[in-house]
Amino acid sequence: MNEFTFSSQDLSSSFGQINVEGKAEVGKELDITIQGEIKDVKQARQFTSVILSQNFEFPEIRGKGKSNIHIFGDYDLPQIKADFAFTPGGYDRFDVDSVEGEVELIRDEFFGRFRIDDPFMKGKISLFSSPEGLKVDIQLDRGLIERIFPGFDIDFPLRGEASGNFEVKLKYEDIQLKSTFSSSSLNFADKNLRDISGKLEWQGDALSFSDLQFYLHGGVVKGNASVDLRAEGFDIDIRGEDIDLSSLYADVKGNLGFSLKGKGVLGQDLALGNFEIKRKFPSR
């Protein structure tokens, strides 16, 4: 007879204290439930991989906490569903104080939904991974750009806390990121930008901003800009109004307005435009 059932309560192992129940018909189908306190998700994954004789292709999940795992379907290639709450937890290059969510593995396709709460990031993440690539949607309540970008191999001198929606696509070595974002304060190349909002796109080594608006030295700057780090190119079309000159030069009183447009090679070509200074004279 190739069909059997099994059950084990409070099974203790190096990766956790778990309850296991299941039934299987060898060569046909199985139905297994594992639930309990997981001390090491990485070890639990390795254990499951050995038991099922299956290598999981999705990125590493780490952490410890409570989990409920359901393994069912085809005996040789079962489907896996799991829900969890880990403190701390991690996925691929990200480690956080607290994460809860659900994951699902169907053949070579991996689905994940995560709710993250950490000093550097709070929000919801949905991802889909397959042999063709990875797609990630992030609804960010708040997050530090300098901690998030490196996780996607994006190297750009932008720092600070932002919120918004981010979409990341990774296919082989190609990365594409699109975002609609806002922030009370960001630092770009050592310049502080206040109340900034806009749309961002990163592809290859090129970063572009559209519908960009931020406050600088008491004035407002609006427009579009892009930089290609590989080709060392730029394309800019921005305008500014009511920028306080005294914040730049203490002895100069007045407001600056400008428009700037151009494209070319960084360090060689110039963006051209017009500017206007409205002087302030002391009252008598």
PDB file of N, CA and C in Angstrom, residues 156-159 186-193:
ATOM      1  N   PHE A 156      22.867  55.732  -6.406  1.00  0.00           N
ATOM      2  CA  PHE A 156      22.594  57.121  -6.779  1.00  0.00           C
ATOM      3  C   PHE A 156      22.626  57.971  -5.513  1.00  0.00           C
ATOM      4  N   PRO A 157      23.184  59.189  -5.582  1.00  0.00           N
ATOM      5  CA  PRO A 157      23.388  60.015  -4.382  1.00  0.00           C
ATOM      6  C   PRO A 157      22.104  60.689  -3.886  1.00  0.00           C
ATOM      7  N   LEU A 158      21.113  59.886  -3.514  1.00  0.00           N
ATOM      8  CA  LEU A 158      19.845  60.386  -3.021  1.00  0.00           C
ATOM      9  C   LEU A 158      19.590  59.781  -1.642  1.00  0.00           C
ATOM     10  N   ARG A 159      19.318  60.642  -0.657  1.00  0.00           N
ATOM     11  CA  ARG A 159      19.145  60.184   0.719  1.00  0.00           C
ATOM     12  C   ARG A 159      17.918  60.861   1.331  1.00  0.00           C
ATOM     13  N   LEU A 186      14.609  65.589   1.185  1.00  0.00           N
ATOM     14  CA  LEU A 186      15.570  64.667   0.588  1.00  0.00           C
ATOM     15  C   LEU A 186      16.885  65.397   0.362  1.00  0.00           C
ATOM     16  N   ASN A 187      17.965  64.623   0.384  1.00  0.00           N
ATOM     17  CA  ASN A 187      19.279  65.175   0.104  1.00  0.00           C
ATOM     18  C   ASN A 187      19.793  64.581  -1.191  1.00  0.00           C
ATOM     19  N   PHE A 188      20.021  65.427  -2.180  1.00  0.00           N
ATOM     20  CA  PHE A 188      20.533  64.989  -3.472  1.00  0.00           C
ATOM     21  C   PHE A 188      21.887  65.638  -3.715  1.00  0.00           C
ATOM     22  N   ALA A 189      22.931  64.794  -3.784  1.00  0.00           N
ATOM     23  CA  ALA A 189      24.288  65.289  -4.030  1.00  0.00           C
ATOM     24  C   ALA A 189      24.639  66.415  -3.054  1.00  0.00           C
ATOM     25  N   ASP A 190      24.319  66.195  -1.765  1.00  0.00           N
ATOM     26  CA  ASP A 190      24.620  67.132  -0.681  1.00  0.00           C
ATOM     27  C   ASP A 190      23.805  68.416  -0.738  1.00  0.00           C
ATOM     28  N   LYS A 191      22.697  68.423  -1.502  1.00  0.00           N
ATOM     29  CA  LYS A 191      21.785  69.559  -1.522  1.00  0.00           C
ATOM     30  C   LYS A 191      20.470  69.134  -0.879  1.00  0.00           C
ATOM     31  N   ASN A 192      19.990  69.929   0.077  1.00  0.00           N
ATOM     32  CA  ASN A 192      18.747  69.615   0.764  1.00  0.00           C
ATOM     33  C   ASN A 192      17.554  70.153  -0.030  1.00  0.00           C
ATOM     34  N   LEU A 193      16.628  69.264  -0.372  1.00  0.00           N
ATOM     35  CA  LEU A 193      15.425  69.615  -1.112  1.00  0.00           C
ATOM     36  C   LEU A 193      14.229  69.411  -0.187  1.00  0.00           C
TER      37      LEU A 193
END
